[in-house]
């Protein structure tokens, strides 16, 4: 049964990756005449396969890194990986079900998008299925407007994004309590050293294992909700002119992204400690950033 679950989860993550890449390339094509940077060529994803070894040097799966640099997306990565092996001894106690048996299998999709236009929010989404002696789903999606005046809970983009994530949860009330996952996201994506949120939130969940079919259906819904709402937010904003001051504000805000991912992000830590592809793991870093 677990082999079938692994196969279904992996197939879904890769299918979602393909749909998201197609939707983002369509946004590159849709930038209207007169919009900033429209004279540039529309971007296309470049896919790069990679393989890993675990801490013992044994082959342990891999993935495909899909990157695009375009005229709408300054830098976006949409990555899928399926890895297996044994956790290093110093990491086992931190993973549910791995303390006594270090073997694991994990598959997932992870993306982060940084846009040229400061009026378009940056975004992060990932969902995953992890198997040790336990098996669970985790993931979520969060939005980061880069202009302070858009970083409010009543901004139209914020309202729409939260509504999409709430609908994904509300369709699966037995396994996906929206308020719990929303609060979890607020707590997780908090920059403790600056006493501020990274963005406007979204949802975050982990260790979802009580009902596999329901957890998988919910995880699929998170992906579908993201695929619907985020391209809509891009279209709302990608033709808006921006000023040098707004670009400067965007670059400073991106610094907060770097700080969070290097200091706190569990996905970054997991990837690096399990011998993942460093270029893929750190592709979440913005292409241009500044600290004033």
Coordinates of C-alpha atoms in Angstrom, one line a residue:
X1 CA 0.0 0.0 0.0
X2 CA 2.8 2.5 0.9
X3 CA 4.4 1.9 -2.5
X4 CA 1.1 2.9 -4.2
X5 CA 0.8 6.0 -2.1
X6 CA 4.4 7.0 -2.9
X7 CA 3.8 6.6 -6.6
X8 CA 0.5 8.6 -6.5
X9 CA 2.1 11.4 -4.5
X10 CA 5.1 11.7 -6.8
X11 CA 3.0 11.6 -9.9
X12 CA 0.8 14.4 -8.5
X13 CA 3.7 16.7 -7.6
X14 CA 5.2 16.3 -11.1
X15 CA 1.9 16.9 -12.8
X16 CA 1.4 20.0 -10.7
X17 CA 4.9 21.2 -11.6
X18 CA 4.1 20.9 -15.3
X19 CA 0.8 22.8 -14.9
X20 CA 2.5 25.6 -12.9
X21 CA 5.3 25.9 -15.4
X22 CA 2.8 26.2 -18.3
X23 CA 0.8 28.8 -16.4
X24 CA 3.9 30.9 -15.6
X25 CA 5.1 30.7 -19.2
X26 CA 1.6 31.8 -20.3
X27 CA 2.0 34.9 -18.1
X28 CA 5.3 35.7 -19.8
X29 CA 3.4 35.6 -23.1
X30 CA 0.5 37.7 -21.8
X31 CA 2.4 40.8 -20.7
X32 CA 0.6 43.5 -22.6
X33 CA 2.0 46.1 -24.9
X34 CA 3.2 49.2 -23.1
X35 CA 3.9 47.2 -19.9
X36 CA 7.4 47.5 -18.3
X37 CA 10.0 45.2 -19.9
X38 CA 7.5 44.0 -22.6
X39 CA 10.3 44.6 -25.2
X40 CA 12.2 41.6 -23.7
X41 CA 11.7 38.0 -24.9
X42 CA 9.2 36.0 -23.0
X43 CA 10.9 33.6 -20.6
X44 CA 10.8 29.8 -20.7
X45 CA 11.8 27.2 -18.1
X46 CA 15.0 25.3 -18.3
X47 CA 14.9 21.9 -16.6
X48 CA 18.0 20.4 -15.1
X49 CA 18.0 16.9 -13.6
X50 CA 20.1 16.1 -10.6
X51 CA 21.0 13.1 -8.4
X52 CA 22.1 12.8 -4.8
X53 CA 24.0 10.5 -2.5
X54 CA 23.1 10.1 1.2
X55 CA 25.5 10.5 4.1
X56 CA 27.0 7.0 3.5
X57 CA 27.7 7.7 -0.2
X58 CA 24.8 5.5 -1.4
X59 CA 22.6 6.6 -4.3
X60 CA 19.5 8.3 -3.0
X61 CA 17.3 9.6 -5.7
X62 CA 17.2 13.1 -7.1
X63 CA 15.0 15.5 -8.9
X64 CA 14.6 18.1 -11.6
X65 CA 15.3 21.8 -11.1
X66 CA 13.1 24.0 -13.3
X67 CA 14.3 27.7 -13.5
X68 CA 13.0 30.6 -15.5
X69 CA 14.3 34.2 -15.9
X70 CA 11.9 36.2 -18.0
X71 CA 10.3 39.6 -18.5
X72 CA 7.5 39.0 -15.8
X73 CA 9.4 36.6 -13.5
X74 CA 12.8 38.0 -12.7
X75 CA 13.6 34.6 -11.1
X76 CA 11.3 31.6 -10.5
X77 CA 12.1 28.0 -9.6
X78 CA 9.6 25.2 -9.7
X79 CA 11.3 22.0 -8.4
X80 CA 10.3 18.4 -7.9
X81 CA 12.4 15.8 -6.1
X82 CA 12.0 12.2 -4.9
X83 CA 14.8 11.2 -2.5
X84 CA 15.5 8.2 -0.3
X85 CA 18.2 6.8 1.9
X86 CA 19.2 7.1 5.6
X87 CA 19.3 10.2 7.8
X88 CA 22.7 11.1 9.2
X89 CA 23.0 10.1 12.9
X90 CA 22.9 13.7 14.1
X91 CA 19.7 14.5 12.2
X92 CA 17.6 11.4 13.1
X93 CA 16.2 12.5 16.4
X94 CA 14.7 15.6 14.8
X95 CA 12.5 13.6 12.3
X96 CA 9.4 11.8 13.4
X97 CA 9.8 8.0 13.1
X98 CA 13.6 8.1 12.3
X99 CA 15.2 7.8 15.7
X100 CA 15.2 4.0 15.7
X101 CA 15.1 3.4 11.9
X102 CA 16.9 6.1 9.9
X103 CA 15.6 5.1 6.5
X104 CA 13.4 7.6 4.7
X105 CA 11.7 8.5 1.4
X106 CA 10.4 11.9 0.5
X107 CA 8.8 13.5 -2.6
X108 CA 7.6 17.0 -3.1
X109 CA 7.3 20.2 -5.1
X110 CA 8.7 23.5 -4.1
X111 CA 8.6 26.8 -5.8
X112 CA 9.5 30.4 -5.1
X113 CA 8.9 33.3 -7.5
X114 CA 10.5 36.8 -7.5
X115 CA 9.0 39.2 -10.0
X116 CA 10.5 42.2 -11.8
X117 CA 7.5 44.4 -11.0
X118 CA 7.4 45.5 -7.3
X119 CA 3.6 45.6 -7.5
X120 CA 3.4 41.9 -7.9
X121 CA 3.9 40.0 -4.6
X122 CA 6.6 37.3 -4.3
X123 CA 5.2 33.9 -3.5
X124 CA 6.3 30.5 -2.0
X125 CA 4.5 27.2 -2.2
X126 CA 5.5 23.6 -1.4
X127 CA 3.8 20.4 -0.6
X128 CA 5.5 17.1 0.2
X129 CA 5.0 13.5 1.3
X130 CA 7.5 12.0 3.7
X131 CA 7.9 8.4 4.8
X132 CA 9.9 7.0 7.7
X133 CA 8.4 4.5 10.1
X134 CA 5.6 7.1 9.9
X135 CA 4.1 8.8 6.8
X136 CA 2.8 12.3 6.5
X137 CA 2.0 15.3 4.2
X138 CA 3.1 18.8 4.8
X139 CA 3.4 22.1 3.0
X140 CA 1.5 25.3 2.4
X141 CA 1.7 28.6 0.5
X142 CA 2.4 32.1 1.6
X143 CA 2.5 35.5 -0.1
X144 CA 5.0 38.3 0.3
X145 CA 4.1 41.8 -1.0
X146 CA 7.3 43.8 -1.4
X147 CA 5.8 47.2 -1.0
X148 CA 4.9 48.2 2.5
X149 CA 1.6 49.8 1.5
X150 CA 0.5 46.4 0.0
X151 CA 1.5 44.5 3.1
X152 CA -1.9 44.7 4.8
X153 CA -4.6 42.2 5.5
X154 CA -7.2 44.3 3.7
X155 CA -5.2 44.7 0.5
X156 CA -7.2 43.0 -2.4
X157 CA -4.4 40.6 -3.2
X158 CA -4.1 39.6 0.4
X159 CA -7.9 39.0 0.7
X160 CA -8.0 37.0 -2.5
X161 CA -5.0 34.8 -1.5
X162 CA -6.3 34.1 2.0
X163 CA -9.8 33.3 0.5
X164 CA -8.2 30.7 -1.9
X165 CA -6.3 29.0 0.9
X166 CA -9.3 29.0 3.1
X167 CA -11.4 27.4 0.4
X168 CA -8.8 24.6 0.0
X169 CA -9.0 23.9 3.7
X170 CA -12.8 24.2 4.0
X171 CA -13.2 21.5 1.4
X172 CA -11.5 19.1 3.8
X173 CA -12.7 20.1 7.3
X174 CA -11.8 16.8 8.9
X175 CA -8.1 17.2 8.2
X176 CA -7.5 20.8 7.4
X177 CA -8.7 23.3 10.0
X178 CA -8.1 26.7 8.3
X179 CA -7.6 28.8 11.4
X180 CA -5.0 26.4 12.8
X181 CA -3.1 26.3 9.5
X182 CA -3.3 30.1 9.0
X183 CA -2.0 30.7 12.5
X184 CA 0.7 28.1 12.0
X185 CA 1.8 30.0 8.9
X186 CA 1.9 33.3 10.8
X187 CA 4.1 31.7 13.5
X188 CA 6.4 29.9 11.1
X189 CA 7.1 32.7 8.7
X190 CA 8.0 35.2 11.5
X191 CA 11.3 36.9 11.6
X192 CA 12.1 36.7 15.3
X193 CA 15.2 38.8 15.1
X194 CA 13.3 41.6 13.4
X195 CA 10.0 41.1 15.2
X196 CA 8.0 41.1 12.0
X197 CA 6.2 38.9 9.6
X198 CA 7.9 37.8 6.3
X199 CA 4.8 38.5 4.3
X200 CA 1.0 38.5 4.8
X201 CA 0.8 34.8 5.6
X202 CA -1.2 32.0 4.0
X203 CA -1.3 28.4 5.4
X204 CA 1.3 26.0 6.7
X205 CA 0.8 22.4 7.8
X206 CA 2.9 19.4 8.7
X207 CA 2.7 15.8 10.0
X208 CA -0.7 15.3 8.4
X209 CA -1.1 11.6 8.7
X210 CA -4.4 10.5 10.2
X211 CA -6.3 9.8 7.0
X212 CA -4.0 9.3 3.9
X213 CA -6.7 9.7 1.3
X214 CA -8.1 12.9 2.9
X215 CA -4.7 14.3 3.5
X216 CA -3.6 13.7 -0.1
X217 CA -6.8 15.2 -1.5
X218 CA -6.3 18.3 0.7
X219 CA -2.7 18.5 -0.5
X220 CA -3.8 18.4 -4.1
X221 CA -6.3 21.1 -3.4
X222 CA -3.6 23.4 -2.0
X223 CA -1.8 23.0 -5.3
X224 CA -4.9 23.6 -7.3
X225 CA -5.8 26.7 -5.2
X226 CA -2.3 28.1 -5.8
X227 CA -2.4 27.4 -9.5
X228 CA -5.7 29.4 -9.7
X229 CA -5.0 32.4 -7.5
X230 CA -1.4 33.3 -8.0
X231 CA -1.5 33.7 -11.8
X232 CA -4.6 35.9 -11.2
X233 CA -2.6 38.1 -8.8
X234 CA 0.2 38.4 -11.3
X235 CA -2.2 39.5 -14.1
X236 CA -3.7 42.1 -11.8
X237 CA -0.4 43.8 -11.3
X238 CA 2.2 43.0 -14.0
X239 CA 1.5 45.9 -16.3
X240 CA 1.6 48.6 -13.5
X241 CA 4.5 51.0 -14.0
X242 CA 7.0 51.3 -11.1
X243 CA 9.4 53.9 -9.8
X244 CA 13.0 53.7 -8.8
X245 CA 11.9 54.1 -5.2
X246 CA 9.6 51.2 -5.4
X247 CA 12.3 49.0 -6.9
X248 CA 14.6 50.0 -4.1
X249 CA 11.9 49.1 -1.6
X250 CA 11.5 45.7 -3.3
X251 CA 15.2 44.9 -3.0
X252 CA 15.3 45.8 0.7
X253 CA 12.3 43.6 1.3
X254 CA 13.9 40.7 -0.5
X255 CA 16.7 40.9 2.1
X256 CA 14.1 39.6 4.6
X257 CA 13.5 36.6 2.4
X258 CA 17.2 35.8 2.4
X259 CA 17.3 36.1 6.2
X260 CA 14.4 33.8 6.8
X261 CA 15.5 31.1 4.4
X262 CA 19.0 31.0 5.7
X263 CA 18.2 31.3 9.4
X264 CA 14.9 29.5 9.9
X265 CA 13.5 27.6 6.9
X266 CA 13.1 23.9 7.6
X267 CA 13.0 23.0 4.0
X268 CA 16.4 24.6 3.4
X269 CA 17.8 22.8 6.5
X270 CA 16.3 19.4 5.4
X271 CA 17.6 19.7 1.9
X272 CA 21.2 20.5 2.9
X273 CA 21.3 17.9 5.7
X274 CA 20.1 15.2 3.3
X275 CA 22.5 15.8 0.5
X276 CA 20.1 17.6 -1.7
X277 CA 21.0 19.7 -4.8
X278 CA 22.5 22.9 -3.4
X279 CA 21.6 25.0 -6.5
X280 CA 18.0 23.8 -6.2
X281 CA 17.8 24.4 -2.5
X282 CA 19.3 27.9 -2.7
X283 CA 17.4 28.9 -5.8
X284 CA 14.9 30.5 -3.4
X285 CA 17.4 33.4 -3.0
X286 CA 16.4 36.5 -4.8
X287 CA 18.5 37.4 -7.9
X288 CA 19.1 41.0 -6.7
X289 CA 18.8 42.2 -3.1
X290 CA 20.1 45.0 -0.9
X291 CA 20.5 45.8 2.7
X292 CA 20.5 49.5 3.4

